[in-house]
Short mmCIF file of N, CA and C in Angstrom, two decimals:
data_model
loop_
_atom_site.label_atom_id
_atom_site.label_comp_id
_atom_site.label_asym_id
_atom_site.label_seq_id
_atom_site.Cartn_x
_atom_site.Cartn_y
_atom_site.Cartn_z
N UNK Z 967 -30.80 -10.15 21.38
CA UNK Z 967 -29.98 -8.96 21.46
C UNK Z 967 -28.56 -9.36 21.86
N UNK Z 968 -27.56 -9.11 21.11
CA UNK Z 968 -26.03 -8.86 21.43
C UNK Z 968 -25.84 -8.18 22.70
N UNK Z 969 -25.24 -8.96 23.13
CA UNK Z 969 -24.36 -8.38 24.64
C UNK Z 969 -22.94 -8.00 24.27
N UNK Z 970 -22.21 -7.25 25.12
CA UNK Z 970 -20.90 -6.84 25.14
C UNK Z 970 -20.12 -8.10 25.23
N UNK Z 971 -20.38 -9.01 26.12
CA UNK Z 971 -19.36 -10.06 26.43
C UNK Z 971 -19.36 -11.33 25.58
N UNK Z 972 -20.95 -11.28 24.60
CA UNK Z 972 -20.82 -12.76 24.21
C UNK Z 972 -20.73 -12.23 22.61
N UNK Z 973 -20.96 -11.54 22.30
CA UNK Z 973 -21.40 -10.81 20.67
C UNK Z 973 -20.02 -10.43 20.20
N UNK Z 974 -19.11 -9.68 20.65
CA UNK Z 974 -18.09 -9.29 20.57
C UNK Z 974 -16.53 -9.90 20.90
N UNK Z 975 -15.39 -9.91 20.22
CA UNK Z 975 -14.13 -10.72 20.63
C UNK Z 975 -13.22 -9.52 21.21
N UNK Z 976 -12.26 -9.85 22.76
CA UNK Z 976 -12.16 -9.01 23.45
C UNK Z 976 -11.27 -8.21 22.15
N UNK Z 977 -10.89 -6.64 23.09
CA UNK Z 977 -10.24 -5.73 22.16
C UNK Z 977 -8.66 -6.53 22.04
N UNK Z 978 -7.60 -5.94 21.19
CA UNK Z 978 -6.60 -6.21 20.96
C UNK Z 978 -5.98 -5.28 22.00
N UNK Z 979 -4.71 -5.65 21.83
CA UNK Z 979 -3.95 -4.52 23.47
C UNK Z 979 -3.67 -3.09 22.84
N UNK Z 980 -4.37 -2.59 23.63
CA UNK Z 980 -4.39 -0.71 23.73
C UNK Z 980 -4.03 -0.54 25.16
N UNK Z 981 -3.33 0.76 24.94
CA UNK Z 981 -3.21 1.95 26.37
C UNK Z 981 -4.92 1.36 27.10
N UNK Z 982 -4.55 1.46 28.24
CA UNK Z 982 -5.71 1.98 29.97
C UNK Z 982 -5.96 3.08 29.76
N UNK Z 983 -7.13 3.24 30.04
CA UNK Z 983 -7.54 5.01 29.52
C UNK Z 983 -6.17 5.88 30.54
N UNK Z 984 -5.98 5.40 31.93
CA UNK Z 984 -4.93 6.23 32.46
C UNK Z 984 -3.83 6.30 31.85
N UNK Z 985 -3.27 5.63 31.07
CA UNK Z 985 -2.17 5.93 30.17
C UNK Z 985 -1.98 6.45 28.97
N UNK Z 986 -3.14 7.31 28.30
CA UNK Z 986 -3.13 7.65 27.28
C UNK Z 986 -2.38 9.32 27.57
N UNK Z 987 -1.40 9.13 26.34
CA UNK Z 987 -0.70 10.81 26.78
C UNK Z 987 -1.13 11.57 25.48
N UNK Z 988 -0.80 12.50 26.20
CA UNK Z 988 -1.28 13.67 25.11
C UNK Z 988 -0.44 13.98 23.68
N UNK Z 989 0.83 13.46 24.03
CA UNK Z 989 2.05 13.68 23.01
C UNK Z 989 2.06 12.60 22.30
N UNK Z 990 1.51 11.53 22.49
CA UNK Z 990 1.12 10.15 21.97
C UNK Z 990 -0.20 9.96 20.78
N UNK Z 991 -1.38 10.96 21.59
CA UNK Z 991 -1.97 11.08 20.65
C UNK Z 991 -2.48 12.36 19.79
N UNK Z 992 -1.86 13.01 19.88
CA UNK Z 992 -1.53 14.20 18.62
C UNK Z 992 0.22 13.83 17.88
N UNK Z 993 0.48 12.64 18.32
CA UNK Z 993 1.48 12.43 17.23
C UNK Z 993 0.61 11.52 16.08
N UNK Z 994 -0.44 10.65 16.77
CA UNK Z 994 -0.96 9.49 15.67
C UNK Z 994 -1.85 10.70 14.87
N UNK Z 995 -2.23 11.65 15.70
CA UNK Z 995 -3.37 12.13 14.81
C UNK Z 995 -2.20 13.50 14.23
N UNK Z 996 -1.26 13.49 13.33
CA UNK Z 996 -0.38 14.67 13.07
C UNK Z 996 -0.32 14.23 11.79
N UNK Z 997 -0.91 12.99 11.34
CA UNK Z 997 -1.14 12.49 9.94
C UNK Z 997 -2.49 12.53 9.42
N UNK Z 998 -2.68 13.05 8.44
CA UNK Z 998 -3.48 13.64 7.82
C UNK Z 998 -4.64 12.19 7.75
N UNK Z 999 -4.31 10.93 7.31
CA UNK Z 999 -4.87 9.97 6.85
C UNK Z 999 -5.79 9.63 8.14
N UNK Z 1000 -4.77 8.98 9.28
CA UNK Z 1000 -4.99 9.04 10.74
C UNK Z 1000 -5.80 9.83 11.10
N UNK Z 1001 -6.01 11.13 10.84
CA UNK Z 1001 -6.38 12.15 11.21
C UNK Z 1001 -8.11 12.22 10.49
N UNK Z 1002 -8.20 11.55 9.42
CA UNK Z 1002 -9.43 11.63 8.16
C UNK Z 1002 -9.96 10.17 8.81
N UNK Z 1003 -9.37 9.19 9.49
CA UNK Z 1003 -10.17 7.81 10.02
C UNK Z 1003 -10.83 8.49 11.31
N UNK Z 1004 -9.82 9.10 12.41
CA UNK Z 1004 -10.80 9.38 13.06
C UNK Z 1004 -12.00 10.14 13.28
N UNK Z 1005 -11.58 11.25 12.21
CA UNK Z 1005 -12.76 11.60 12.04
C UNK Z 1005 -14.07 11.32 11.53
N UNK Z 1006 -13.47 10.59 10.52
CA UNK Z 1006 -14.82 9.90 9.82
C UNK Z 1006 -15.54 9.28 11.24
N UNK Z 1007 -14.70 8.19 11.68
CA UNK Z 1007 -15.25 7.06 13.19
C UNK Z 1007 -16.03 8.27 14.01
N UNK Z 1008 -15.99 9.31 14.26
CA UNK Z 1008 -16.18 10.15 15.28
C UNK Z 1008 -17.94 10.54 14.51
N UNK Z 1009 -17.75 11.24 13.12
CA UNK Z 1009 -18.93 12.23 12.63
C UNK Z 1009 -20.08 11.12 12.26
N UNK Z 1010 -19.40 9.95 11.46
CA UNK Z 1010 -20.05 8.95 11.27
C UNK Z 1010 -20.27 7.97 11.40
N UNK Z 1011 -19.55 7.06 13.10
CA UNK Z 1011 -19.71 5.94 12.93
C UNK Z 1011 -19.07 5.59 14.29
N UNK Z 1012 -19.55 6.02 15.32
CA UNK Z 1012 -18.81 6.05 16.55
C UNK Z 1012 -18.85 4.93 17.71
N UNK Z 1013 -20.36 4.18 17.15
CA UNK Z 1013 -20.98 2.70 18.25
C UNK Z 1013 -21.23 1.37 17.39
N UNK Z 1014 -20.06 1.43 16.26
CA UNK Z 1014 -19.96 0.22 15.34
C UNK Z 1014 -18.22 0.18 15.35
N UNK Z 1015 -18.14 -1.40 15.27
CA UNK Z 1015 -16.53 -1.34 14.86
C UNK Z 1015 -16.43 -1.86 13.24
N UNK Z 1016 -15.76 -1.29 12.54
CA UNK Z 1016 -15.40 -1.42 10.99
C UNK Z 1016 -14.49 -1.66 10.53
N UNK Z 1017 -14.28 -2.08 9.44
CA UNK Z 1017 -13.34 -2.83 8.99
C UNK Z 1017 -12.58 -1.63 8.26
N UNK Z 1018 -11.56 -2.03 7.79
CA UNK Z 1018 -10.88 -0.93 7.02
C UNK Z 1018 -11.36 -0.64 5.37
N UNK Z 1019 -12.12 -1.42 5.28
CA UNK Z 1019 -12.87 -1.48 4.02
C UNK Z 1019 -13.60 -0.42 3.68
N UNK Z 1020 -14.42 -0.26 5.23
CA UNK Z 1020 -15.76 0.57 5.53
C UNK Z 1020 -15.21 2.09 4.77
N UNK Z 1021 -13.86 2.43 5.18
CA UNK Z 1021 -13.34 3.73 5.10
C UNK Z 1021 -13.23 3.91 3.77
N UNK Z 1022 -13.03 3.07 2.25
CA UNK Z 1022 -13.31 3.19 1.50
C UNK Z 1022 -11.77 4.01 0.88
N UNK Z 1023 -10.48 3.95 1.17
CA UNK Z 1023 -9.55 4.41 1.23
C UNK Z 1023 -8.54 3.58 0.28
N UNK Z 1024 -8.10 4.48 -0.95
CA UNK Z 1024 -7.39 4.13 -1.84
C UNK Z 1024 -5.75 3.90 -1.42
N UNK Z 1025 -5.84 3.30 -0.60
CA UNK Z 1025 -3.91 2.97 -0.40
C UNK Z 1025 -3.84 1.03 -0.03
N UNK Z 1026 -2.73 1.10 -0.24
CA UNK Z 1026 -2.57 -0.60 0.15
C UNK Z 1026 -2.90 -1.35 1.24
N UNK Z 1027 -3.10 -2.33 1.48
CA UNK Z 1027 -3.86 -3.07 2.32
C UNK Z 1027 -2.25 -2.53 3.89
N UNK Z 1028 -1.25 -2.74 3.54
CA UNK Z 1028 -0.01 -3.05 4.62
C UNK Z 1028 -0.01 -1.16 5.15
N UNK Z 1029 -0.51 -0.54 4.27
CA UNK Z 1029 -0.43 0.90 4.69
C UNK Z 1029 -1.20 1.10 5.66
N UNK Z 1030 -2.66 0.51 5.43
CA UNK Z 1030 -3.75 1.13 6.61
C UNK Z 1030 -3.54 0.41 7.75
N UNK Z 1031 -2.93 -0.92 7.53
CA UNK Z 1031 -3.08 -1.71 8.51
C UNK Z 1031 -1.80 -1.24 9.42
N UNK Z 1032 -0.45 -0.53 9.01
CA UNK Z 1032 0.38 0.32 9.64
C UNK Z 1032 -0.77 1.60 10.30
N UNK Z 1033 -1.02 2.01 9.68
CA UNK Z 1033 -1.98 3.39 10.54
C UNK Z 1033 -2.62 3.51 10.88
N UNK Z 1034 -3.62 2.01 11.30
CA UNK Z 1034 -4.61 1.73 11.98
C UNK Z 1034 -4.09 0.86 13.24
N UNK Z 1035 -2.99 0.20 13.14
CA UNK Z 1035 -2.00 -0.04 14.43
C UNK Z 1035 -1.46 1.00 15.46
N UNK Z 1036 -1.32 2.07 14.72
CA UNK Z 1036 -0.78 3.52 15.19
C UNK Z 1036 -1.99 4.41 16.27
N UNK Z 1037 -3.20 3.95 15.35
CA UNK Z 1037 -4.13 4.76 15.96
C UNK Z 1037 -4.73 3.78 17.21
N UNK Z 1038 -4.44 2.78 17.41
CA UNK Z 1038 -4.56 1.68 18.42
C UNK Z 1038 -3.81 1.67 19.81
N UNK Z 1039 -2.38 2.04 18.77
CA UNK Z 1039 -1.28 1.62 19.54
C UNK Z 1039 -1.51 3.41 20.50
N UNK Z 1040 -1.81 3.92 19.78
CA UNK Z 1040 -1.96 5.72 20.45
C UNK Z 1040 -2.86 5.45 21.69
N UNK Z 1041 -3.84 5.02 21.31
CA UNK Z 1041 -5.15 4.93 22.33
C UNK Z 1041 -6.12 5.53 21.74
N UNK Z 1042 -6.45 5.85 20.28
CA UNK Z 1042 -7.53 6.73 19.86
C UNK Z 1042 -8.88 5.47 19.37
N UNK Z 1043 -8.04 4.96 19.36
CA UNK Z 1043 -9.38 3.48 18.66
C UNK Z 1043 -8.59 1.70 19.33
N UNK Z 1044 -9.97 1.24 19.49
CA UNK Z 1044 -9.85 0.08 19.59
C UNK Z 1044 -10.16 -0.61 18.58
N UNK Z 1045 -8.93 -2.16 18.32
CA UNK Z 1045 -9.76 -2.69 17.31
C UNK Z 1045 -9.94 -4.48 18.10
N UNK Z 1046 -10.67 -5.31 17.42
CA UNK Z 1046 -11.19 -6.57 17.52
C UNK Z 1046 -10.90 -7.32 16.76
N UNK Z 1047 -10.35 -8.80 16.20
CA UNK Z 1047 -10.61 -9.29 15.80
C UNK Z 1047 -11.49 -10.38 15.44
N UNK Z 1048 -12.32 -9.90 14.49
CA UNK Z 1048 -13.43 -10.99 13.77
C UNK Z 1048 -13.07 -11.83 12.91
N UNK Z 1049 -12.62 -12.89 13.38
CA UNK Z 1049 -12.18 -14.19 12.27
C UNK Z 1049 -10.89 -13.60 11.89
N UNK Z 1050 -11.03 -12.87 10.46
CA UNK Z 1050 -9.67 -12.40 9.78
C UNK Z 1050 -9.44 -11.54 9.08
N UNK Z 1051 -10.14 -10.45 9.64
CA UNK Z 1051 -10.44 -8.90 9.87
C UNK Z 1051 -10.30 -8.20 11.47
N UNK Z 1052 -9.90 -7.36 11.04
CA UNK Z 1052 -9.95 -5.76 12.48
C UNK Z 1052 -10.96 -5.03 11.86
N UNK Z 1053 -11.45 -5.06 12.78
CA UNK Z 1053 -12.66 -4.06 13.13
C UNK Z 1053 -12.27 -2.85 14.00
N UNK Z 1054 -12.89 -1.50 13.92
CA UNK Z 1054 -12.17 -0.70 14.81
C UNK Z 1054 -13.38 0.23 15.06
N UNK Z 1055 -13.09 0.95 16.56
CA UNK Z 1055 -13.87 1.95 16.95
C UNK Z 1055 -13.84 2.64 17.72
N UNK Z 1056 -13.86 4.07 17.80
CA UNK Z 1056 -13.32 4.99 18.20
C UNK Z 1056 -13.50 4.92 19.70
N UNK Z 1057 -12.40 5.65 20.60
CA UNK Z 1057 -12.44 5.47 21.90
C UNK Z 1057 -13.06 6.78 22.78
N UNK Z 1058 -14.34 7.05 21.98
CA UNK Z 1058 -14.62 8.09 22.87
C UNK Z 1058 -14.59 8.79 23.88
N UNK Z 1059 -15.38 7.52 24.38
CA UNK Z 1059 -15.63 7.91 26.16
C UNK Z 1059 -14.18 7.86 26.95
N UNK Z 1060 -13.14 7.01 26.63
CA UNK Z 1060 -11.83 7.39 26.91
C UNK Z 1060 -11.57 8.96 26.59
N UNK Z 1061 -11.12 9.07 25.20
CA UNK Z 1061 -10.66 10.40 24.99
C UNK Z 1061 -11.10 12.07 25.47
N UNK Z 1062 -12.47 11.23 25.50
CA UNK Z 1062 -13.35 12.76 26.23
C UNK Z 1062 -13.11 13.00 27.84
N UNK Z 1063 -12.75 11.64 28.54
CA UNK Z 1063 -12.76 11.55 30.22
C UNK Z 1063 -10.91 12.37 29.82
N UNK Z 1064 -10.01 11.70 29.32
CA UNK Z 1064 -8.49 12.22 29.25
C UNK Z 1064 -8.41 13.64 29.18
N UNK Z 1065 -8.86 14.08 27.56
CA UNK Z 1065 -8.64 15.29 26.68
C UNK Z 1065 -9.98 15.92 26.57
N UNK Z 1066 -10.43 16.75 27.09
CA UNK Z 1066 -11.96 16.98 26.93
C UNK Z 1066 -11.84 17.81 25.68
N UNK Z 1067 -12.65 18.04 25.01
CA UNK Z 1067 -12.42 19.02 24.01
C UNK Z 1067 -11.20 18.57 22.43
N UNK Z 1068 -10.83 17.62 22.95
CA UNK Z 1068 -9.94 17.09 21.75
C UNK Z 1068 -10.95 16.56 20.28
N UNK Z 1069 -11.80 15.88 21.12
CA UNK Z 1069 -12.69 15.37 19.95
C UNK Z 1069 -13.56 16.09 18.59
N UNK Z 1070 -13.60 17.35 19.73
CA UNK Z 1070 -14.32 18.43 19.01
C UNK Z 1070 -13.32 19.05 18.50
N UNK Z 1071 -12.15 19.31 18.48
CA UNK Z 1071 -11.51 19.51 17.52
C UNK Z 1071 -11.37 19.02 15.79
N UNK Z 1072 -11.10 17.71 16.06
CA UNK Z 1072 -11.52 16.90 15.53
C UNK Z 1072 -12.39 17.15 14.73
N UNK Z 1073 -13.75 16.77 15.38
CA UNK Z 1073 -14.87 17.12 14.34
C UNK Z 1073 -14.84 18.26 13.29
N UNK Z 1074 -14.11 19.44 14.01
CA UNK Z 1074 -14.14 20.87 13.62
C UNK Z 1074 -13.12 20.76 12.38
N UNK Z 1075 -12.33 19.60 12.12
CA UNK Z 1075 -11.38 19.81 11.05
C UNK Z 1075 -11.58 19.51 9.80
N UNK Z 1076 -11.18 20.30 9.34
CA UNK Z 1076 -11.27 20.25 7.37
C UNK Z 1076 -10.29 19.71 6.85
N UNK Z 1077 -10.27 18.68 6.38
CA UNK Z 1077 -8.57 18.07 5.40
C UNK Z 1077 -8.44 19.01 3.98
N UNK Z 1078 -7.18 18.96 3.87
CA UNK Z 1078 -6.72 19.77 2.99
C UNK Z 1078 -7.11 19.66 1.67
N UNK Z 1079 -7.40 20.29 1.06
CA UNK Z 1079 -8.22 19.87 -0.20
C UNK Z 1079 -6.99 19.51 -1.80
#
């Protein structure tokens, strides 16, 4: 069985859960795309970290990897590096102790059709 400390490579630098602000992260999540990763990470995929592959998302490799920095750099996800890939996964238990009720927003949202 995988352990936390030996299975895994530490996270990349994110916000301390005490520093995550609120204006910080409803700016990362004020983009629709941003906004469609975390949700996906949240409804479907919340105790695995994934690659940007996983998301299955038709834009350029330098695009996601900009808006998956964003959502890092916010505090909404952590990512890892595995060899020569990011892996990423949502910061739940952070966001729920910060913003209670944010997540479920979240879930509750419909992207624009």
């Amino acid at each position: 069985m995988e352990t936390e400390t030996s299975a895994r490579p530490a996270p990349l630098p994110q916000p301390a859960r005490e520093d995550l602000r609120l204006e910080v992260v409803m700016g990362a999540l004020s983009d629709p795309l941003r906004m469609t990763i975390v949700r996906r990470l949240l409804l479907e995929s919340d105790g695995y970290d994934h690659t940007c592959g996983w998301f299955e998302l038709d834009r350029p490799k330098s695009t996601l990897t900009h808006h998956f920095k964003a959502l890092r750099e916010a505090g909404l996800t952590t990512q890892r590096q595995y060899g020569l890939e990011r892996r990423s996964r949502l910061r739940s238990e952070d966001l729920n102790a910060r913003f209670p009720g944010l997540l479920d927003l979240v879930a509750a949202w419909e992207p624009a059709k």
